[in-house]
Short mmCIF file of C-alpha atoms in Angstrom, two decimals:
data_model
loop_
_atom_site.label_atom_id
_atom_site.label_comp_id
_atom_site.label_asym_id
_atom_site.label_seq_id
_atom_site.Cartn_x
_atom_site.Cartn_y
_atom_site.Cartn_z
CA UNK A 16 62.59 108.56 69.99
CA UNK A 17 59.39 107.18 68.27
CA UNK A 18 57.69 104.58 68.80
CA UNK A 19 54.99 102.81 66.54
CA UNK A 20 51.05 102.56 67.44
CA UNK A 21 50.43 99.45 70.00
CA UNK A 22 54.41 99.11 70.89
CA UNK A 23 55.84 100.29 74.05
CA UNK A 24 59.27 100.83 75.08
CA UNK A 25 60.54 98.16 77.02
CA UNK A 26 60.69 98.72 80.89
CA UNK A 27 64.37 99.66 81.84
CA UNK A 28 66.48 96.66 83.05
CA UNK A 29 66.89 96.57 87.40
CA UNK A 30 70.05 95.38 89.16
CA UNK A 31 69.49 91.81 90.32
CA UNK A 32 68.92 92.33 94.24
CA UNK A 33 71.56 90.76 96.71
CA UNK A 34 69.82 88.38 99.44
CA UNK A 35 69.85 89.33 102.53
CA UNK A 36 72.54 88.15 105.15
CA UNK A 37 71.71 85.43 107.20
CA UNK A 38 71.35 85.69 110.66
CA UNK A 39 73.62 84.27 112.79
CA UNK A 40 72.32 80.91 114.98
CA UNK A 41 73.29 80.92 118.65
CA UNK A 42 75.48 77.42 119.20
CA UNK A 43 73.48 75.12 121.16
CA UNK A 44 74.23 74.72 124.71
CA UNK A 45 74.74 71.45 126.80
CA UNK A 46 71.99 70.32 129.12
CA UNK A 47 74.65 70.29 132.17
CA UNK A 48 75.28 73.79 131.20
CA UNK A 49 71.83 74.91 131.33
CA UNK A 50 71.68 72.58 134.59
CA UNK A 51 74.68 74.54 135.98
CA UNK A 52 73.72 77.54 135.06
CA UNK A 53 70.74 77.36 137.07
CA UNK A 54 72.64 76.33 139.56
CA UNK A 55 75.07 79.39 139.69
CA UNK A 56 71.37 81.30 139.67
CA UNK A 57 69.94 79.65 142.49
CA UNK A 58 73.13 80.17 144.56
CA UNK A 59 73.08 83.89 144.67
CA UNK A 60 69.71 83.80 146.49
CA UNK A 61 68.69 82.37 149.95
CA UNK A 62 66.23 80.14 148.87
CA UNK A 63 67.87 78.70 145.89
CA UNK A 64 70.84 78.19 148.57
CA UNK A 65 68.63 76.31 151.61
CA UNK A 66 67.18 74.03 147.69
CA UNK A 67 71.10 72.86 147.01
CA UNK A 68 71.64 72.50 150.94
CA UNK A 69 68.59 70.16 151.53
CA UNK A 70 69.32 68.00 148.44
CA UNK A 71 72.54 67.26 149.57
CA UNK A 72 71.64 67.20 152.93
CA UNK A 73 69.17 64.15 152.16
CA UNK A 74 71.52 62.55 149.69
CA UNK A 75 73.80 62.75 152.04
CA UNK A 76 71.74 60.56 154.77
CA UNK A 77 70.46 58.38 152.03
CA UNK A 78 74.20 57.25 150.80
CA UNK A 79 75.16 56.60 154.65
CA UNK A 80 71.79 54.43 154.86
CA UNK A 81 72.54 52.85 151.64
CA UNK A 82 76.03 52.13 152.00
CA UNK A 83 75.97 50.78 155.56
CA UNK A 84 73.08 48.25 154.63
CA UNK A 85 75.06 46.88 151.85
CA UNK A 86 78.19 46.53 153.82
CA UNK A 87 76.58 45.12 156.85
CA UNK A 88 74.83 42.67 154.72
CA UNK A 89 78.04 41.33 153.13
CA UNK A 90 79.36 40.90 156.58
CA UNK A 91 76.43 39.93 157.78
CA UNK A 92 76.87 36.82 154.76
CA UNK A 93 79.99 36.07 156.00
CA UNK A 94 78.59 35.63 159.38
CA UNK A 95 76.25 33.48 158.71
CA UNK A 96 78.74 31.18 156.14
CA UNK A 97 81.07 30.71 159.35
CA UNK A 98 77.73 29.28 161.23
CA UNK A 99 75.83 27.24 158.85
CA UNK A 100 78.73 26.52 155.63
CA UNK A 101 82.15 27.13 156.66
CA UNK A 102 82.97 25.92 159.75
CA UNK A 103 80.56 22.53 159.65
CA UNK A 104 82.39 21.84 156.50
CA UNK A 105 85.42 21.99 158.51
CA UNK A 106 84.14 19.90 161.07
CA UNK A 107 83.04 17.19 158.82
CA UNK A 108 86.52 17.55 157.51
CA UNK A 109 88.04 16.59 160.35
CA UNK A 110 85.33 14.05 161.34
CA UNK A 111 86.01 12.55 157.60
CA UNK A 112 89.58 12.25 158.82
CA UNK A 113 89.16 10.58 162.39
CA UNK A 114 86.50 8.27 161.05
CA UNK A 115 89.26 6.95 158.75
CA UNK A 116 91.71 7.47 160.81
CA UNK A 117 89.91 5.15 163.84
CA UNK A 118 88.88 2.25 161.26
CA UNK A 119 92.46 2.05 160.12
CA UNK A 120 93.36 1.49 163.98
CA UNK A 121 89.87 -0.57 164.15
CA UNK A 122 90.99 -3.01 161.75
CA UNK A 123 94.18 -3.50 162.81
CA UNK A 124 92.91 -4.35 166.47
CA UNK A 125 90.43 -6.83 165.56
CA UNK A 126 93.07 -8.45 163.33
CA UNK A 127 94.93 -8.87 166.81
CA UNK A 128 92.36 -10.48 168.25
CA UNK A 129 92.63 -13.67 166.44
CA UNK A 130 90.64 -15.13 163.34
CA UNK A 131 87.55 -14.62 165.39
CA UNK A 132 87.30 -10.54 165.46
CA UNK A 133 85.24 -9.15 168.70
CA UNK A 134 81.74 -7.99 168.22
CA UNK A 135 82.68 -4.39 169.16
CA UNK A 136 85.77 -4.02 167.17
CA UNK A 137 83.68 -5.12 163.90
CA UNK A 138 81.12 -2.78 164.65
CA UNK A 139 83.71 0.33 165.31
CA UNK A 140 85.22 -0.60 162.50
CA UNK A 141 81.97 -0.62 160.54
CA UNK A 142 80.64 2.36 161.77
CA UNK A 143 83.72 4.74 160.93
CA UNK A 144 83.15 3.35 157.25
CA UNK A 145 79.85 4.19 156.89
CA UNK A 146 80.44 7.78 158.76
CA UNK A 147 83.27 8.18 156.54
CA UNK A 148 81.09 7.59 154.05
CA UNK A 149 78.31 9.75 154.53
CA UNK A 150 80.26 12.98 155.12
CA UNK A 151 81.82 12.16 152.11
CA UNK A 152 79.17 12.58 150.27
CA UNK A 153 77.60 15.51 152.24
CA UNK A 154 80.84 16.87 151.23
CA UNK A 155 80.41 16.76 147.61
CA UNK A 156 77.03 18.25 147.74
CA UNK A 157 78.66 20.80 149.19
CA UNK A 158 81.30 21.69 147.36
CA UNK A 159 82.42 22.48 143.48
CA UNK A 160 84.20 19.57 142.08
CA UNK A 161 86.47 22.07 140.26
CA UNK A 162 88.12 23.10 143.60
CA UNK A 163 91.30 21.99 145.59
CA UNK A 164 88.46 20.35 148.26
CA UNK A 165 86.59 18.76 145.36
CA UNK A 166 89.74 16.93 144.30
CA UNK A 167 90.49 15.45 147.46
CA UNK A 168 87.30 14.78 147.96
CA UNK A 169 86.86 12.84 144.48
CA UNK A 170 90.51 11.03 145.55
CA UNK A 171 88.82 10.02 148.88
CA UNK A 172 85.66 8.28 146.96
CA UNK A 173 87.82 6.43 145.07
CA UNK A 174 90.30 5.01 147.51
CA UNK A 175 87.71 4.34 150.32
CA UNK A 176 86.38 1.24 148.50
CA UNK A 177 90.14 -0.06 147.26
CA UNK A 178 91.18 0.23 151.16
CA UNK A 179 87.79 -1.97 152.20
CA UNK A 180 88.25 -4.14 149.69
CA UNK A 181 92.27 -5.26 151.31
CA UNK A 182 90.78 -4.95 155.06
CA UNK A 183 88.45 -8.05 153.61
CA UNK A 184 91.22 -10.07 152.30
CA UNK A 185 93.30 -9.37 155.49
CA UNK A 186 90.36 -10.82 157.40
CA UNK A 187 89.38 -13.78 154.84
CA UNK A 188 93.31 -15.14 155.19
CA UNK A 189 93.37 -14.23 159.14
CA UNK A 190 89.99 -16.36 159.37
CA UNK A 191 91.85 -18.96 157.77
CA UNK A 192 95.13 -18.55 159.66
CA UNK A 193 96.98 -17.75 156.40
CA UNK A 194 99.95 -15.45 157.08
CA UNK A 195 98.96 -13.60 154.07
CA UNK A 196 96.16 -11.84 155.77
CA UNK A 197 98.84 -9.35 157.88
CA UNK A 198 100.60 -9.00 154.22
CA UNK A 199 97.18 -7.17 153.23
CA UNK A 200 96.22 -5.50 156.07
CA UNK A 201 100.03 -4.00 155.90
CA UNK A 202 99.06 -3.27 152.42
CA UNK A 203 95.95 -1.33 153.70
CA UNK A 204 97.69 0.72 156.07
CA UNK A 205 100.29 1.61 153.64
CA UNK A 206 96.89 2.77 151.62
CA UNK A 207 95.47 4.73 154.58
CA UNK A 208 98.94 6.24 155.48
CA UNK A 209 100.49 7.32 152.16
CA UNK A 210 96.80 8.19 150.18
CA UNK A 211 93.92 8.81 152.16
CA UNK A 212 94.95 10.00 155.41
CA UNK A 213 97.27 12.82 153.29
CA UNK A 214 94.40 13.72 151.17
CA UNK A 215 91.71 14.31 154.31
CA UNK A 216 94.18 16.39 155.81
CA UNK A 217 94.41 18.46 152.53
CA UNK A 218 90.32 18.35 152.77
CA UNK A 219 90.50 19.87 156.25
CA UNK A 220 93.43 22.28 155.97
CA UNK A 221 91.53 23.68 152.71
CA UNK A 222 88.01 23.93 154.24
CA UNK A 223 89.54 25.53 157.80
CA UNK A 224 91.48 27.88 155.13
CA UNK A 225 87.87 28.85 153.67
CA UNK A 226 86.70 29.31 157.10
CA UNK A 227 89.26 31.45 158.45
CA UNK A 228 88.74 33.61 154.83
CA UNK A 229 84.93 34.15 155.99
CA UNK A 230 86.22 34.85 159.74
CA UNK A 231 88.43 37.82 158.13
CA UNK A 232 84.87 38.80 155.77
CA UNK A 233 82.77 39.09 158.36
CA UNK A 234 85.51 41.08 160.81
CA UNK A 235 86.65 43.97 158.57
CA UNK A 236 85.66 47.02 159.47
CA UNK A 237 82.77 49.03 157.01
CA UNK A 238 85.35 51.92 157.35
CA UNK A 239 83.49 53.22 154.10
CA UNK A 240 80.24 53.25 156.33
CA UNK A 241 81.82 54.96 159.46
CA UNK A 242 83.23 57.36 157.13
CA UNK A 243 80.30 58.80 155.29
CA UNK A 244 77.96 58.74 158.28
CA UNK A 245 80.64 61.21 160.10
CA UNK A 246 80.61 63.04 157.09
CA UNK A 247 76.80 63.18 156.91
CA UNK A 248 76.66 64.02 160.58
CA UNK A 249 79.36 67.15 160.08
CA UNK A 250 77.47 68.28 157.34
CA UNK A 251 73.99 68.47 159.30
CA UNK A 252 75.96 69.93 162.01
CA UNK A 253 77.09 72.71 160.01
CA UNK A 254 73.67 73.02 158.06
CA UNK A 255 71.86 73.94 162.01
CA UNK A 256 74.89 76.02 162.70
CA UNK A 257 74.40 78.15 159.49
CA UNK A 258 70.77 78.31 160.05
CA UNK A 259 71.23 79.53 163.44
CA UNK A 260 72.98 82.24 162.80
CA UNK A 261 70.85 83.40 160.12
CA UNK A 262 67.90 83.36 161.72
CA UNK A 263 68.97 83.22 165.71
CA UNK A 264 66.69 80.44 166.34
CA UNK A 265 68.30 77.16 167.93
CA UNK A 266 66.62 74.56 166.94
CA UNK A 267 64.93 72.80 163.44
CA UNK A 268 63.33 70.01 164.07
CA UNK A 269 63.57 68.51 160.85
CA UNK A 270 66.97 68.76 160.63
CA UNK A 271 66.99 67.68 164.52
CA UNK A 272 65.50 64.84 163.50
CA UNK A 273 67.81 64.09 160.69
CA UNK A 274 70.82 64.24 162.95
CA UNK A 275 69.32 61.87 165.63
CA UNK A 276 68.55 59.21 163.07
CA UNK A 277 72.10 59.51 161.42
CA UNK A 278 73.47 59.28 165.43
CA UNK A 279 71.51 56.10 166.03
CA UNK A 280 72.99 54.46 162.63
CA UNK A 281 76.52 55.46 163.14
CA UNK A 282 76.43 54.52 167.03
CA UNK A 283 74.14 50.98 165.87
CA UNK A 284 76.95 50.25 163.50
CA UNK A 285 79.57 50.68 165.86
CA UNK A 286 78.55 49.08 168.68
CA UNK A 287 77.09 46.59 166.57
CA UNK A 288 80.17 45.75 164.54
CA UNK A 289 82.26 45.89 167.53
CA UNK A 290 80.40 43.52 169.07
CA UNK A 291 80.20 41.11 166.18
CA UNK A 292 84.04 41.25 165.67
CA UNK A 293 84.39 40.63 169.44
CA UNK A 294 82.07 37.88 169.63
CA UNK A 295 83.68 36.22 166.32
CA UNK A 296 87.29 36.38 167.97
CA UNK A 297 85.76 34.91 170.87
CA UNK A 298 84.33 32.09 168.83
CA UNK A 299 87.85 31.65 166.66
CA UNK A 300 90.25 31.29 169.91
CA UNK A 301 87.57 29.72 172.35
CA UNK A 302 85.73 27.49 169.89
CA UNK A 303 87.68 27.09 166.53
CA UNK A 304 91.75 27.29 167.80
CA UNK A 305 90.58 24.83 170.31
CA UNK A 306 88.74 22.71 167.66
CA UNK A 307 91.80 22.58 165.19
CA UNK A 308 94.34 21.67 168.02
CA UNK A 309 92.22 18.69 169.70
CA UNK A 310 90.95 17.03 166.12
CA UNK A 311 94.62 16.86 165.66
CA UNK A 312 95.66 15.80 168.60
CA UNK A 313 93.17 13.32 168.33
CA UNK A 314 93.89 11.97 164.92
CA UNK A 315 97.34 11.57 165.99
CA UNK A 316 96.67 9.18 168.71
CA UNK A 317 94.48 7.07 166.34
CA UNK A 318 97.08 6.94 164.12
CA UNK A 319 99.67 6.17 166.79
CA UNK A 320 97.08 3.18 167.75
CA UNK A 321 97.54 1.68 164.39
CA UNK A 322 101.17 2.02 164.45
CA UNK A 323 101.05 0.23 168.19
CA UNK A 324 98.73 -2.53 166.73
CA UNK A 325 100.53 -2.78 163.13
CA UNK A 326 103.97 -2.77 165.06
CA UNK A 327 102.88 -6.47 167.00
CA UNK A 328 100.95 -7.65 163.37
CA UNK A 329 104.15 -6.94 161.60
CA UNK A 330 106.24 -8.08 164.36
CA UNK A 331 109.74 -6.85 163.02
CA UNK A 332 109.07 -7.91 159.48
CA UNK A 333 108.66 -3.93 158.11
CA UNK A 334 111.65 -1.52 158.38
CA UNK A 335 112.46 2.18 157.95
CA UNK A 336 114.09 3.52 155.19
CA UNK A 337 117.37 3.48 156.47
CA UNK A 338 116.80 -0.20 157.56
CA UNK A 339 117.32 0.05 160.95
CA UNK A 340 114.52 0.59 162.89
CA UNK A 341 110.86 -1.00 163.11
CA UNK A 342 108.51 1.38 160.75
CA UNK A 343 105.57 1.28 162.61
CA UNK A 344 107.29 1.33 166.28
CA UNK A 345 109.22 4.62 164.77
CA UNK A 346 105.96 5.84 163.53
CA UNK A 347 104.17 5.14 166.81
CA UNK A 348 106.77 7.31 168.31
CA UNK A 349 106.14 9.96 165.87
CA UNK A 350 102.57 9.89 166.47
CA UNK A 351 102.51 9.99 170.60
CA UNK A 352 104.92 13.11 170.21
CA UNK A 353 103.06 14.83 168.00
CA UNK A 354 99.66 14.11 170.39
CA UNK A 355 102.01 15.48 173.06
CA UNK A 356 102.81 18.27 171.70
CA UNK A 357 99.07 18.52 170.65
CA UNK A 358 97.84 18.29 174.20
CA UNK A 359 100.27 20.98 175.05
CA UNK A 360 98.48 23.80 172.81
CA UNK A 361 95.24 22.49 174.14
CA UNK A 362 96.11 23.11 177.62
CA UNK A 363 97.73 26.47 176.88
CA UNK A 364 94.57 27.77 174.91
CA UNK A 365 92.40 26.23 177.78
CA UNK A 366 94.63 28.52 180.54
CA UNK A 367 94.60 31.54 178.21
CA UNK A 368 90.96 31.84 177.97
CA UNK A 369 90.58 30.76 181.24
CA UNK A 370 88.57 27.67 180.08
CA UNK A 371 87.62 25.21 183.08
CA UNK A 372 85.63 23.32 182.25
CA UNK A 373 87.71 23.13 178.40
CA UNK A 374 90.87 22.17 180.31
CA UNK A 375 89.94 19.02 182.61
CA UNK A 376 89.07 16.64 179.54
CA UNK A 377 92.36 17.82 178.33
CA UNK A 378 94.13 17.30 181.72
CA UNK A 379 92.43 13.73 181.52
CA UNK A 380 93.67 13.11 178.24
CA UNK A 381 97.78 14.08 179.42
CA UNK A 382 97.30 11.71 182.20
CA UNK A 383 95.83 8.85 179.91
CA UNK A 384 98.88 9.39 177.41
CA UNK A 385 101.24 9.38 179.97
CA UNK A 386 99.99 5.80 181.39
CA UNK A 387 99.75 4.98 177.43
CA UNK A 388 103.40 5.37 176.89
CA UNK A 389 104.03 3.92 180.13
CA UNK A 390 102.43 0.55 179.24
CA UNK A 391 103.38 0.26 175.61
CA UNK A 392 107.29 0.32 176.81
CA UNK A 393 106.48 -2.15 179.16
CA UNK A 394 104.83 -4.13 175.88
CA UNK A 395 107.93 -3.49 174.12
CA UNK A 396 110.00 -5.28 176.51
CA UNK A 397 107.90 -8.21 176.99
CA UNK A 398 107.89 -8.58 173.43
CA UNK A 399 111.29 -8.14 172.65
CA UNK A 400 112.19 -10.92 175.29
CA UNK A 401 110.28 -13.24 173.42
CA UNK A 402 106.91 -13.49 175.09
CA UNK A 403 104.63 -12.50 172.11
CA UNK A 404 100.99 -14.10 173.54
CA UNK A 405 101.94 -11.55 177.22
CA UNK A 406 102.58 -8.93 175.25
CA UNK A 407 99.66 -9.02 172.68
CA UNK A 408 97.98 -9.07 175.94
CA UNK A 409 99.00 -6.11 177.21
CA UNK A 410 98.30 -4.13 173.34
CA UNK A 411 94.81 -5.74 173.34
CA UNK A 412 94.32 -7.38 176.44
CA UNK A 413 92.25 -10.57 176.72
CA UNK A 414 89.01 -11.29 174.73
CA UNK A 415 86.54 -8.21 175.48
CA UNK A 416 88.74 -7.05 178.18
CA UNK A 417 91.36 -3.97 177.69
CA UNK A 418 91.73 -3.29 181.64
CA UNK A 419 95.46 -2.82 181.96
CA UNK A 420 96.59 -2.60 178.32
CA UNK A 421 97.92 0.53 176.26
CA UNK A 422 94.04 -0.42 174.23
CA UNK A 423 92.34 1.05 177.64
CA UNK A 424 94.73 3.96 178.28
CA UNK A 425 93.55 4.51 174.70
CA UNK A 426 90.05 4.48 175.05
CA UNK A 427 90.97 6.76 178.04
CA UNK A 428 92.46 9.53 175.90
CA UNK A 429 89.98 9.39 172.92
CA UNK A 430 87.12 9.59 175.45
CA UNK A 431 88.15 12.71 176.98
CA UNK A 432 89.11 14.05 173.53
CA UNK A 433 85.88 13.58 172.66
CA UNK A 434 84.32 15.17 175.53
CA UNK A 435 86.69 18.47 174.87
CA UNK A 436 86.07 18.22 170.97
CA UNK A 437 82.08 18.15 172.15
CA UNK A 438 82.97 21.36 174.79
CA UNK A 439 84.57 23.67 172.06
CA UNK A 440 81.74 23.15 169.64
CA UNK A 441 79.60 24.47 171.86
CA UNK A 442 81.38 27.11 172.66
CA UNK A 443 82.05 27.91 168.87
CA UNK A 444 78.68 27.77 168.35
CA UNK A 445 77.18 30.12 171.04
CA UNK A 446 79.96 32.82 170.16
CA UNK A 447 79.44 32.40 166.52
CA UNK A 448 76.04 32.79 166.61
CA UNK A 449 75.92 35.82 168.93
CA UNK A 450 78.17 37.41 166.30
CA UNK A 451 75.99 36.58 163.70
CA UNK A 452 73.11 37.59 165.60
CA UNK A 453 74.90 41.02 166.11
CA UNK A 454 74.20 42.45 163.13
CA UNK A 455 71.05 41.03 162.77
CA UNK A 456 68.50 43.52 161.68
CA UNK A 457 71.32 46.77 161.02
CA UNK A 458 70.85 46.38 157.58
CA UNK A 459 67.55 46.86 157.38
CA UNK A 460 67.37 49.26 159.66
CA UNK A 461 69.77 51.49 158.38
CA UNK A 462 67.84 52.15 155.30
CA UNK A 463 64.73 53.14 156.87
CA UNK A 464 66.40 55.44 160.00
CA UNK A 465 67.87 57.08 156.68
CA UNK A 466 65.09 57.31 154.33
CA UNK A 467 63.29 59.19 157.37
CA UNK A 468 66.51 61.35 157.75
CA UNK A 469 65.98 62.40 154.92
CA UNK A 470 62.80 63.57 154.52
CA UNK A 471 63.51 64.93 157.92
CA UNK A 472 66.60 66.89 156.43
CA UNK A 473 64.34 68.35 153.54
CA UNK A 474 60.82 68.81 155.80
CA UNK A 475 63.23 71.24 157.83
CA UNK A 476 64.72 72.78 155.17
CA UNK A 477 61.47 73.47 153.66
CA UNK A 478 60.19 74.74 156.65
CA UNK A 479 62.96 77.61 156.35
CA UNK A 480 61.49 77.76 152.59
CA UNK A 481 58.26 78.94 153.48
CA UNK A 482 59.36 82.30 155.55
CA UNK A 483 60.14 83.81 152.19
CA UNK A 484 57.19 82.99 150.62
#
């Protein structure tokens, strides 16, 4: 074909290319599978093998360190709450309930004494107030006003000033020989008996319940401790066995070194546990058992004291429920057999832990109760036959002068309650404290025997490193 000057045939037409095929993208892998991967590397060789056995070797150690000093420490807390919160919260408990207890009998023996209340008796009564008082409000420092002891405690505030308030019309009509003044100071017992006397025991059983809570704390055993350091200690064990046999040589001192401080730990947590627990069971049944039984058995005879005095104010005029029987005589009955039985579980705690010098205020005590009882039946009598002024006499005895009467048998049995209240606080304290003082010092010491176990455990495994370099 022909073409025309200055025109050229047009270039033939190419098929369109195809673009090429992509290239496939490997999927991305996980970091824990790179991480594991490596792993499964290092495993088929000796040194990536003695790596793996050295980390876990000194994570091993570490974890025993770690968890012993924060189990030790929480015990360690609870310790120290029975010595300085729990139990003197308990004690001011029960102190909050004698104090109120002894002004309630305080009141009603100066009312005895005529319109012109002894010195003494004022004073007594006075001071149990004031004591009552101040632990009262030590108490609510102390604790959250949200809680069972916070309500009893707010109860207690409120009542305290209702009940003084009575006890000074009681003594306002006495002074005046007005026959109203025993109607108020039966009034005030009533107070004392049904309100505040129920609500302090509440007070104490709930803050001796809190106490015995921190006695269980501070006892359990770190089982979670024991366990991992025997696991730790198996595992290093086994780690000095394998390396013996690879290399025939018997010792690596690194790993030497990492057993012996994992032995100390385990054996200092033992024996220091064991110790602890043994020296807080010796302060529960020495110290607090004791404690419980004789503020009990002490309250009880106070209260049995204002029954005796309240049953000569009264003098028939206040029944029982059935009608039948004088209330506060019945209650005074109530009161010495409870004390009695009281006594009892002093004296048997005292013989268990073979307690002498625990058990002769107590043996005082059964003898004083016995002449007690003794004298207020012969008061009875001389008061049923008529003879009121000889038998006030033998409640109260004469002016400043109790020698003879069920008031100086009293005296006798709160003194040597007293002295065996005074012995088992002592003892509470001494055991307590040595338990506490136990684990004194494990804590920290566990994490820095283990921190140099560690580097111990990898120092000797590294040591092994460096022959196959």
């Amino acid at each position: 074909m022909t073409y025309p000057p200055n025109v050229r045939p047009a270039p033939p037409q190419r098929a369109p290319e195809r673009p090429p095929a992509p290239v496939p993208v490997p999927p991305q892998r996980s970091g824990r599978a790179v991480a594991t991967d490596r792993l499964r590397a290092a495993a088929t060789t000796e040194p990536g093998r003695l790596q793996i056995i050295g980390a876990v070797l000194a994570l091993l150690v570490v974890a025993f360190g770690a968890v012993t000093a924060f189990e030790i420490s929480d015990r360690a807390a609870s310790a120290d709450d029975v010595v300085r919160r729990s139990q003197p919260l308990s004690a001011d408990a029960a102190n909050i309930y004698r104090s109120l207890a002894d002004a309630d009998a305080a009141a009603a023996s100066g009312f005895l004494a005529g319109p012109q209340e002894p010195r003494a008796v004022h004073d007594q009564y006075v001071s149990d107030i004031e004591e009552a008082s101040r632990l009262l409000v030590k108490a609510a420092a102390n604790t959250d006003s949200s809680t069972k002891s916070g309500h009893e405690i707010t109860k207690l505030n409120e009542e305290l000033p209702r009940y003084t308030g009575l006890i000074e019309r009681a003594r306002a009509n006495n002074r005046q020989g007005l026959p109203l003044g025993g109607a108020y100071l039966r009034y005030a017992n009533q107070k004392m008996a049904g309100d505040m006397l129920p609500a302090a025991e509440r007070l104490y059983t709930a803050e001796t319940g809190r106490l015995g809570q921190d006695y269980d704390s501070a006892r359990t055993w770190p089982f979670f401790s024991l366990g991992i350091g025997v696991i730790a200690l198996a595992v290093l064990f086994w780690a000095q066995r394998r390396n013996f046999h690879r290399t025939n040589r018997v010792l690596n001192h690194g790993l030497l070194a990492a057993t012996a401080a994992s032995v100390v730990v385990l054996l200092w947590l033992a024996v220091g546990h064991s110790v602890a627990r043994s020296d807080l069971a010796d302060a529960n049944t020495r110290g607090q058992q004791s404690l419980d039984v004789l503020n009990r058995a002490r309250i009880n005879s106070l209260k049995a004291r204002a029954n005796e005095n309240l049953t000569v104010v009264a003098r028939g005029a206040v029944l029982t429920a059935d009608g039948k029987s004088d209330k506060y005589e019945t209650d005074y009955g109530t009161g010495m057999k409870a004390l009695v039985e009281e006594l009892g579980k002093a004296s048997k705690l005292a013989e268990d832990t073979h307690d002498t010098a625990g058990s002769e205020p107590v043996a005082k005590a059964v003898r004083s109760v016995t002449e007690w009882q003794s004298r207020h039946r012969t008061a009875r009598k001389t008061d049923d036959s008529g003879d009121y002024d000889a038998a006030l006499k033998q409640i109260i005895g004469s002016g400043d002068s109790t020698k003879g009467s069920t008031g100086e048998s009293f005296n006798r049995v709160d003194k040597a309650l007293r002295q065996a209240l005074a012995h088992e606080q002592d003892e509470f304290t001494r055991a307590a404290k040595d338990g506490r003082g136990a684990l004194g010092g494990l804590p920290i010491g566990a994490a820095a025997l283990a921190v140099l176990g560690a580097v111990a455990a990898i120092v000797g495994v590294n040591r092994r490193l460096s022959e196959f370099r």
